[in-house]
PDB file of C-alpha atoms and ligand atoms in Angstrom:
ATOM      1  CA  MET A   1     160.765  78.754  -2.073  1.00 45.00           C
ATOM      2  CA  GLU A   2     159.707  81.443  -4.543  1.00 55.00           C
ATOM      3  CA  SER A   3     156.825  83.444  -3.124  1.00 68.00           C
ATOM      4  CA  THR A   4     153.948  84.085  -5.461  1.00 89.00           C
ATOM      5  CA  VAL A   5     152.949  87.553  -6.601  1.00 91.00           C
ATOM      6  CA  ALA A   6     149.735  87.173  -4.626  1.00 91.00           C
ATOM      7  CA  SER A   7     151.616  86.567  -1.378  1.00 91.00           C
ATOM      8  CA  LYS A   8     154.004  89.433  -2.117  1.00 92.00           C
ATOM      9  CA  LEU A   9     151.038  91.757  -2.584  1.00 93.00           C
ATOM     10  CA  GLU A  10     149.498  90.479   0.606  1.00 93.00           C
ATOM     11  CA  ALA A  11     152.710  91.191   2.518  1.00 93.00           C
ATOM     12  CA  LEU A  12     152.899  94.674   1.003  1.00 95.00           C
ATOM     13  CA  MET A  13     149.321  95.384   2.028  1.00 95.00           C
ATOM     14  CA  ARG A  14     150.070  94.239   5.544  1.00 95.00           C
ATOM     15  CA  LEU A  15     153.096  96.545   5.662  1.00 97.00           C
ATOM     16  CA  GLN A  16     151.045  99.419   4.321  1.00 97.00           C
ATOM     17  CA  GLN A  17     148.394  98.922   7.007  1.00 96.00           C
ATOM     18  CA  ILE A  18     151.050  98.966   9.724  1.00 97.00           C
ATOM     19  CA  ASP A  19     152.730 102.046   8.284  1.00 97.00           C
ATOM     20  CA  SER A  20     149.420 103.866   7.973  1.00 96.00           C
ATOM     21  CA  GLN A  21     148.742 103.213  11.664  1.00 96.00           C
ATOM     22  CA  LEU A  22     152.229 104.474  12.538  1.00 96.00           C
ATOM     23  CA  ASP A  23     151.605 107.557  10.366  1.00 95.00           C
ATOM     24  CA  GLU A  24     148.423 108.208  12.328  1.00 95.00           C
ATOM     25  CA  ILE A  25     150.265 107.981  15.660  1.00 95.00           C
ATOM     26  CA  ARG A  26     152.847 110.462  14.378  1.00 92.00           C
ATOM     27  CA  ARG A  27     150.136 112.731  13.003  1.00 92.00           C
ATOM     28  CA  VAL A  28     148.567 112.936  16.468  1.00 91.00           C
ATOM     29  CA  ARG A  29     151.957 113.849  17.942  1.00 91.00           C
ATOM     30  CA  GLY A  30     152.098 116.527  15.282  1.00 91.00           C
ATOM     31  CA  ASP A  31     154.891 119.057  15.319  1.00 92.00           C
ATOM     32  CA  LEU A  32     155.649 118.566  19.019  1.00 93.00           C
ATOM     33  CA  PRO A  33     158.679 116.280  18.614  1.00 93.00           C
ATOM     34  CA  GLU A  34     160.184 118.711  16.112  1.00 94.00           C
ATOM     35  CA  GLU A  35     159.390 121.708  18.319  1.00 95.00           C
ATOM     36  CA  VAL A  36     161.113 119.982  21.230  1.00 96.00           C
ATOM     37  CA  ARG A  37     164.189 119.265  19.072  1.00 96.00           C
ATOM     38  CA  ASP A  38     164.278 122.880  17.836  1.00 97.00           C
ATOM     39  CA  LEU A  39     164.095 124.188  21.419  1.00 97.00           C
ATOM     40  CA  GLU A  40     166.885 121.844  22.503  1.00 97.00           C
ATOM     41  CA  ASP A  41     169.051 123.097  19.628  1.00 97.00           C
ATOM     42  CA  GLU A  42     168.286 126.723  20.474  1.00 97.00           C
ATOM     43  CA  ILE A  43     169.144 126.179  24.146  1.00 97.00           C
ATOM     44  CA  ALA A  44     172.418 124.455  23.224  1.00 97.00           C
ATOM     45  CA  GLY A  45     173.233 127.459  21.010  1.00 97.00           C
ATOM     46  CA  TYR A  46     172.653 129.920  23.869  1.00 97.00           C
ATOM     47  CA  GLU A  47     174.776 127.823  26.211  1.00 97.00           C
ATOM     48  CA  VAL A  48     177.637 127.873  23.706  1.00 97.00           C
ATOM     49  CA  ARG A  49     177.241 131.643  23.450  1.00 97.00           C
ATOM     50  CA  VAL A  50     177.381 132.170  27.227  1.00 97.00           C
ATOM     51  CA  ASN A  51     180.494 129.986  27.459  1.00 97.00           C
ATOM     52  CA  LYS A  52     182.112 131.925  24.637  1.00 97.00           C
ATOM     53  CA  PHE A  53     181.407 135.255  26.391  1.00 97.00           C
ATOM     54  CA  ASP A  54     182.802 133.842  29.650  1.00 97.00           C
ATOM     55  CA  GLU A  55     186.003 132.830  27.877  1.00 97.00           C
ATOM     56  CA  GLU A  56     186.290 136.241  26.235  1.00 97.00           C
ATOM     57  CA  ILE A  57     185.864 137.953  29.619  1.00 98.00           C
ATOM     58  CA  GLN A  58     188.579 135.709  31.032  1.00 98.00           C
ATOM     59  CA  GLY A  59     190.847 136.814  28.172  1.00 98.00           C
ATOM     60  CA  LEU A  60     190.068 140.487  28.862  1.00 98.00           C
ATOM     61  CA  ASN A  61     190.827 140.024  32.570  1.00 98.00           C
ATOM     62  CA  ASP A  62     194.172 138.500  31.586  1.00 98.00           C
ATOM     63  CA  THR A  63     194.855 141.549  29.408  1.00 98.00           C
ATOM     64  CA  ILE A  64     194.020 143.877  32.313  1.00 98.00           C
ATOM     65  CA  ALA A  65     196.327 141.992  34.679  1.00 98.00           C
ATOM     66  CA  ALA A  66     199.177 142.069  32.145  1.00 98.00           C
ATOM     67  CA  ARG A  67     198.697 145.784  31.484  1.00 98.00           C
ATOM     68  CA  LYS A  68     198.623 146.573  35.212  1.00 98.00           C
ATOM     69  CA  GLN A  69     201.889 144.715  35.624  1.00 98.00           C
ATOM     70  CA  ALA A  70     203.357 146.650  32.654  1.00 98.00           C
ATOM     71  CA  ILE A  71     202.381 149.939  34.333  1.00 98.00           C
ATOM     72  CA  LYS A  72     204.169 148.860  37.541  1.00 98.00           C
ATOM     73  CA  ASP A  73     207.244 147.930  35.520  1.00 98.00           C
ATOM     74  CA  SER A  74     207.228 151.304  33.766  1.00 98.00           C
ATOM     75  CA  GLU A  75     206.843 153.139  37.096  1.00 98.00           C
ATOM     76  CA  ASN A  76     209.820 151.242  38.505  1.00 98.00           C
ATOM     77  CA  LEU A  77     211.855 152.122  35.433  1.00 97.00           C
ATOM     78  CA  ILE A  78     210.882 155.789  35.727  1.00 97.00           C
ATOM     79  CA  ARG A  79     212.015 155.836  39.382  1.00 97.00           C
ATOM     80  CA  LYS A  80     215.278 154.224  38.382  1.00 97.00           C
ATOM     81  CA  TYR A  81     215.801 156.771  35.542  1.00 96.00           C
ATOM     82  CA  GLU A  82     215.014 159.669  37.884  1.00 96.00           C
ATOM     83  CA  ASP A  83     217.716 158.447  40.291  1.00 95.00           C
ATOM     84  CA  GLN A  84     220.157 158.223  37.403  1.00 95.00           C
ATOM     85  CA  GLN A  85     219.274 161.752  36.327  1.00 93.00           C
ATOM     86  CA  SER A  86     220.558 163.200  39.586  1.00 91.00           C
ATOM     87  CA  ASN A  87     223.969 161.679  38.874  1.00 91.00           C
ATOM     88  CA  VAL A  88     224.500 162.661  35.218  1.00 91.00           C
ATOM     89  CA  ARG A  89     227.715 164.269  34.058  1.00 92.00           C
ATOM     90  CA  ASN A  90     226.354 166.308  31.166  1.00 94.00           C
ATOM     91  CA  ASN A  91     223.216 167.600  29.401  1.00 94.00           C
ATOM     92  CA  ARG A  92     223.403 164.973  26.670  1.00 95.00           C
ATOM     93  CA  GLU A  93     223.062 162.160  29.250  1.00 94.00           C
ATOM     94  CA  TYR A  94     220.302 164.071  31.016  1.00 96.00           C
ATOM     95  CA  ASP A  95     218.324 164.484  27.763  1.00 96.00           C
ATOM     96  CA  ALA A  96     218.776 160.827  26.840  1.00 96.00           C
ATOM     97  CA  ILE A  97     217.292 159.719  30.181  1.00 96.00           C
ATOM     98  CA  THR A  98     214.448 162.245  29.838  1.00 97.00           C
ATOM     99  CA  LYS A  99     213.561 160.602  26.521  1.00 97.00           C
ATOM    100  CA  GLU A 100     213.485 157.171  28.204  1.00 97.00           C
ATOM    101  CA  ILE A 101     211.193 158.513  30.925  1.00 97.00           C
ATOM    102  CA  GLU A 102     208.865 160.027  28.336  1.00 98.00           C
ATOM    103  CA  LEU A 103     208.776 156.735  26.513  1.00 97.00           C
ATOM    104  CA  GLN A 104     207.747 154.895  29.706  1.00 98.00           C
ATOM    105  CA  ARG A 105     205.052 157.506  30.457  1.00 98.00           C
ATOM    106  CA  LEU A 106     203.701 156.932  26.983  1.00 98.00           C
ATOM    107  CA  GLU A 107     203.696 153.165  27.627  1.00 97.00           C
ATOM    108  CA  ILE A 108     201.703 153.789  30.816  1.00 98.00           C
ATOM    109  CA  GLN A 109     199.167 155.900  28.921  1.00 98.00           C
ATOM    110  CA  ILE A 110     198.712 153.166  26.315  1.00 98.00           C
ATOM    111  CA  SER A 111     198.220 150.541  29.043  1.00 98.00           C
ATOM    112  CA  GLU A 112     195.679 152.721  30.850  1.00 98.00           C
ATOM    113  CA  LYS A 113     193.760 153.147  27.599  1.00 98.00           C
ATOM    114  CA  LYS A 114     193.809 149.377  26.961  1.00 98.00           C
ATOM    115  CA  ILE A 115     192.616 148.678  30.516  1.00 98.00           C
ATOM    116  CA  LYS A 116     189.731 151.132  30.098  1.00 98.00           C
ATOM    117  CA  GLU A 117     188.761 149.509  26.803  1.00 98.00           C
ATOM    118  CA  ALA A 118     188.907 146.046  28.361  1.00 98.00           C
ATOM    119  CA  TYR A 119     186.651 147.093  31.259  1.00 98.00           C
ATOM    120  CA  TYR A 120     184.202 148.578  28.780  1.00 98.00           C
ATOM    121  CA  GLN A 121     184.187 145.353  26.740  1.00 98.00           C
ATOM    122  CA  ILE A 122     183.683 143.278  29.879  1.00 98.00           C
ATOM    123  CA  GLU A 123     180.669 145.416  30.742  1.00 98.00           C
ATOM    124  CA  GLN A 124     179.230 144.901  27.245  1.00 97.00           C
ATOM    125  CA  LYS A 125     179.795 141.162  27.404  1.00 97.00           C
ATOM    126  CA  ASN A 126     178.219 140.937  30.845  1.00 97.00           C
ATOM    127  CA  ASN A 127     175.160 142.654  29.388  1.00 97.00           C
ATOM    128  CA  ASP A 128     175.128 140.146  26.519  1.00 96.00           C
ATOM    129  CA  ILE A 129     175.448 137.290  28.991  1.00 97.00           C
ATOM    130  CA  ALA A 130     172.551 138.634  31.061  1.00 97.00           C
ATOM    131  CA  GLY A 131     170.370 138.952  27.939  1.00 97.00           C
ATOM    132  CA  THR A 132     171.307 135.502  26.704  1.00 97.00           C
ATOM    133  CA  LYS A 133     170.702 133.945  30.123  1.00 97.00           C
ATOM    134  CA  GLN A 134     167.256 135.507  30.211  1.00 97.00           C
ATOM    135  CA  LYS A 135     166.402 133.991  26.816  1.00 96.00           C
ATOM    136  CA  LEU A 136     167.884 130.707  27.977  1.00 97.00           C
ATOM    137  CA  GLU A 137     165.607 130.764  31.020  1.00 97.00           C
ATOM    138  CA  GLU A 138     162.528 131.424  28.849  1.00 97.00           C
ATOM    139  CA  ARG A 139     163.411 128.696  26.361  1.00 97.00           C
ATOM    140  CA  ARG A 140     164.009 126.201  29.172  1.00 97.00           C
ATOM    141  CA  LYS A 141     160.523 126.923  30.493  1.00 97.00           C
ATOM    142  CA  ASP A 142     159.100 126.448  26.965  1.00 97.00           C
ATOM    143  CA  LEU A 143     160.999 123.185  26.654  1.00 97.00           C
ATOM    144  CA  ASP A 144     159.692 121.911  29.983  1.00 97.00           C
ATOM    145  CA  SER A 145     156.084 122.545  29.030  1.00 96.00           C
ATOM    146  CA  LYS A 146     156.483 121.129  25.479  1.00 95.00           C
ATOM    147  CA  ASN A 147     158.237 118.075  26.872  1.00 95.00           C
ATOM    148  CA  GLY A 148     155.388 117.615  29.312  1.00 96.00           C
ATOM    149  CA  GLU A 149     152.804 117.781  26.517  1.00 93.00           C
ATOM    150  CA  LEU A 150     154.819 115.417  24.372  1.00 94.00           C
ATOM    151  CA  GLN A 151     155.245 112.883  27.169  1.00 94.00           C
ATOM    152  CA  VAL A 152     151.493 112.777  27.745  1.00 93.00           C
ATOM    153  CA  ILE A 153     150.795 112.213  24.040  1.00 92.00           C
ATOM    154  CA  VAL A 154     153.608 109.693  23.620  1.00 92.00           C
ATOM    155  CA  SER A 155     152.568 107.701  26.677  1.00 94.00           C
ATOM    156  CA  GLU A 156     149.088 107.311  25.181  1.00 91.00           C
ATOM    157  CA  SER A 157     150.449 105.598  22.070  1.00 94.00           C
ATOM    158  CA  GLU A 158     153.807 104.279  23.219  1.00 94.00           C
ATOM    159  CA  GLU A 159     152.747 100.667  23.669  1.00 95.00           C
ATOM    160  CA  GLU A 160     150.813 100.611  20.399  1.00 95.00           C
ATOM    161  CA  GLU A 161     153.779 102.093  18.574  1.00 96.00           C
ATOM    162  CA  ARG A 162     156.157  99.523  20.038  1.00 96.00           C
ATOM    163  CA  GLN A 163     153.895  96.701  18.915  1.00 97.00           C
ATOM    164  CA  LEU A 164     153.455  98.164  15.438  1.00 97.00           C
ATOM    165  CA  LEU A 165     157.206  98.596  15.024  1.00 97.00           C
ATOM    166  CA  ALA A 166     157.736  94.935  15.962  1.00 97.00           C
ATOM    167  CA  GLU A 167     155.022  93.890  13.511  1.00 96.00           C
ATOM    168  CA  ARG A 168     156.560  96.133  10.893  1.00 96.00           C
ATOM    169  CA  GLU A 169     159.905  94.424  11.229  1.00 95.00           C
ATOM    170  CA  ALA A 170     158.314  91.004  10.858  1.00 93.00           C
ATOM    171  CA  ALA A 171     156.241  92.131   7.868  1.00 92.00           C
ATOM    172  CA  SER A 172     159.285  93.713   6.168  1.00 94.00           C
ATOM    173  CA  LYS A 173     161.206  90.444   6.394  1.00 91.00           C
ATOM    174  CA  ALA A 174     158.594  88.763   4.226  1.00 89.00           C
ATOM    175  CA  ILE A 175     159.276  91.219   1.400  1.00 92.00           C
ATOM    176  CA  GLU A 176     162.325  91.114  -0.871  1.00 92.00           C
ATOM    177  CA  ASP A 177     164.698  94.072  -0.593  1.00 94.00           C
ATOM    178  CA  ARG A 178     164.090  95.399  -4.083  1.00 93.00           C
ATOM    179  CA  LEU A 179     160.340  95.537  -3.593  1.00 94.00           C
ATOM    180  CA  LEU A 180     160.741  96.951  -0.085  1.00 95.00           C
ATOM    181  CA  SER A 181     162.905  99.823  -1.303  1.00 96.00           C
ATOM    182  CA  ALA A 182     160.466 100.538  -4.144  1.00 95.00           C
ATOM    183  CA  TYR A 183     157.692 100.638  -1.551  1.00 97.00           C
ATOM    184  CA  SER A 184     159.658 103.054   0.649  1.00 96.00           C
ATOM    185  CA  ARG A 185     160.478 105.259  -2.333  1.00 96.00           C
ATOM    186  CA  ILE A 186     156.825 105.505  -3.383  1.00 96.00           C
ATOM    187  CA  ARG A 187     155.747 106.258   0.180  1.00 95.00           C
ATOM    188  CA  GLN A 188     158.220 109.119   0.395  1.00 94.00           C
ATOM    189  CA  ASN A 189     157.014 110.602  -2.863  1.00 92.00           C
ATOM    190  CA  VAL A 190     153.295 110.550  -2.183  1.00 92.00           C
ATOM    191  CA  ARG A 191     151.401 112.956  -0.022  1.00 87.00           C
ATOM    192  CA  ASN A 192     149.262 110.558   2.050  1.00 91.00           C
ATOM    193  CA  GLY A 193     151.921 107.912   2.695  1.00 94.00           C
ATOM    194  CA  LEU A 194     149.984 105.294   0.723  1.00 96.00           C
ATOM    195  CA  ALA A 195     152.275 103.258  -1.537  1.00 97.00           C
ATOM    196  CA  VAL A 196     149.924 100.304  -1.859  1.00 97.00           C
ATOM    197  CA  VAL A 197     146.316 100.934  -2.886  1.00 96.00           C
ATOM    198  CA  ALA A 198     143.297  99.157  -4.279  1.00 95.00           C
ATOM    199  CA  VAL A 199     141.264 100.127  -7.329  1.00 96.00           C
ATOM    200  CA  LYS A 200     138.033 101.653  -6.041  1.00 95.00           C
ATOM    201  CA  ARG A 201     135.071 102.548  -8.276  1.00 93.00           C
ATOM    202  CA  ASP A 202     137.250 102.069 -11.375  1.00 95.00           C
ATOM    203  CA  ALA A 203     139.838 104.536 -10.073  1.00 96.00           C
ATOM    204  CA  CYS A 204     143.240 104.408  -8.415  1.00 96.00           C
ATOM    205  CA  GLY A 205     142.748 104.541  -4.637  1.00 95.00           C
ATOM    206  CA  GLY A 206     145.698 106.912  -4.383  1.00 95.00           C
ATOM    207  CA  CYS A 207     145.342 109.481  -7.150  1.00 95.00           C
ATOM    208  CA  PHE A 208     141.754 108.753  -8.271  1.00 96.00           C
ATOM    209  CA  ASN A 209     142.639 108.525 -11.953  1.00 96.00           C
ATOM    210  CA  THR A 210     140.560 106.025 -13.896  1.00 96.00           C
ATOM    211  CA  VAL A 211     141.943 102.510 -14.327  1.00 96.00           C
ATOM    212  CA  PRO A 212     140.816 100.826 -17.594  1.00 95.00           C
ATOM    213  CA  PRO A 213     138.822  97.543 -17.317  1.00 94.00           C
ATOM    214  CA  GLN A 214     141.570  95.369 -18.896  1.00 95.00           C
ATOM    215  CA  ARG A 215     144.115  96.694 -16.414  1.00 95.00           C
ATOM    216  CA  GLN A 216     141.681  96.101 -13.559  1.00 95.00           C
ATOM    217  CA  SER A 217     141.330  92.430 -14.485  1.00 95.00           C
ATOM    218  CA  ASP A 218     145.142  92.128 -14.715  1.00 95.00           C
ATOM    219  CA  ILE A 219     145.373  93.596 -11.218  1.00 95.00           C
ATOM    220  CA  ALA A 220     142.651  91.323  -9.892  1.00 94.00           C
ATOM    221  CA  SER A 221     144.404  88.225 -11.238  1.00 94.00           C
ATOM    222  CA  HIS A 222     147.463  88.875  -8.996  1.00 93.00           C
ATOM    223  CA  LYS A 223     149.810  87.456 -11.663  1.00 93.00           C
ATOM    224  CA  LYS A 224     152.227  90.369 -11.604  1.00 92.00           C
ATOM    225  CA  ILE A 225     152.864  93.571  -9.744  1.00 93.00           C
ATOM    226  CA  ILE A 226     151.133  96.458 -11.482  1.00 96.00           C
ATOM    227  CA  VAL A 227     151.637 100.118 -10.608  1.00 96.00           C
ATOM    228  CA  CYS A 228     149.413 103.116 -11.324  1.00 96.00           C
ATOM    229  CA  GLU A 229     150.578 104.803 -14.512  1.00 95.00           C
ATOM    230  CA  HIS A 230     149.661 108.206 -13.073  1.00 95.00           C
ATOM    231  CA  CYS A 231     151.057 108.150  -9.536  1.00 95.00           C
ATOM    232  CA  GLY A 232     153.275 105.035  -9.450  1.00 95.00           C
ATOM    233  CA  ARG A 233     151.486 103.449  -6.482  1.00 96.00           C
ATOM    234  CA  ILE A 234     151.336  99.664  -6.332  1.00 97.00           C
ATOM    235  CA  PHE A 235     147.916  98.123  -6.979  1.00 96.00           C
ATOM    236  CA  ALA A 236     147.212  95.373  -4.476  1.00 94.00           C
ATOM    237  CA  ASP A 237     143.638  94.542  -5.462  1.00 93.00           C
ATOM    238  CA  VAL A 238     140.401  95.618  -7.037  1.00 95.00           C
ATOM    239  CA  GLU A 239     137.668  96.405  -4.573  1.00 91.00           C
ATOM    240  CA  GLN A 240     134.373  94.702  -5.299  1.00 79.00           C
ATOM    241  CA  LYS A 241     131.855  97.084  -6.768  1.00 66.00           C
ATOM    242  CA  VAL A 242     128.734  97.541  -4.710  1.00 60.00           C
ATOM    243  CA  ALA A 243     125.787  96.638  -6.887  1.00 52.00           C
TER     244      ALA A 243
HETATM  245 ZN1   ZN B   1     147.339 106.446  -9.024  1.00 60.94          ZN
END
C-alpha cells in the first residue's frame, strides 16, 4: 500500500518530535559524556606511557647485567694474560700480550661508562614514571567525580531515553529509506536539529524567511513534500494564523 504524502509528513513530524526530545536530554547531559571519554583516553595514554618506561627500564637493566658480565670476562682474560706474561720467551711475545691486556682494560672502561649511562637513564625514567603516575592519579580522581555527575544526570533521564529510542525505531520504520536519509542529512546540517518545521506567521519555522502565499497553500494541501528554498527544511504544515 502506497502511503500518502499526508501520512508521510505525519510520520516525519512524529520522528522530529521524538528526536527533539532526545536532543533535549542530550543537551541537559551537556559536555559531560565527552569529558568522560576524553579523560578515559588521557588515562589510557598515561598507562601506555608508564608501561613503555617500565619496558625501557627492563631493557637498561639487561644492558647493565650484560656489561657487568663483560667486565668479569675481561678481568678473567687479563688474569690469564698476566699468567702467560710470566712465561714468555721474548720481548715480542711480552709486548703482544701487553697489547691484549690494554685492549681488555679499554673494554672494561667502555662497559663501566655504559653502565653509568644506563643507571642515569633509569633514574630519569623513574622520575618520568613518578610524574606520569601523579598525573594519572589526578585524572583518575577527575574521572571518578565526572562519572558520578554523569551517572546522576543519566539516571534521571535513562528511562525516558529508552522509551524515546524505542518509539524512534518504530517511527523510523514508517518512513521510506530515501526520505529518512534526507531527514537525517537536513538535521545534521541545521543548527537546532529541526529538519521538519511548520510555516509560522508566513515564515519558515526553521530559518524565519518568508514563505509566499501560493507556496503556503501548496504546503497546506499536503499533496507533495515541499522544502524551504532558503534552509532546505521539510515543511510539514502551515500553522493557523491567530486572528
Ligand atoms: Zn527555512
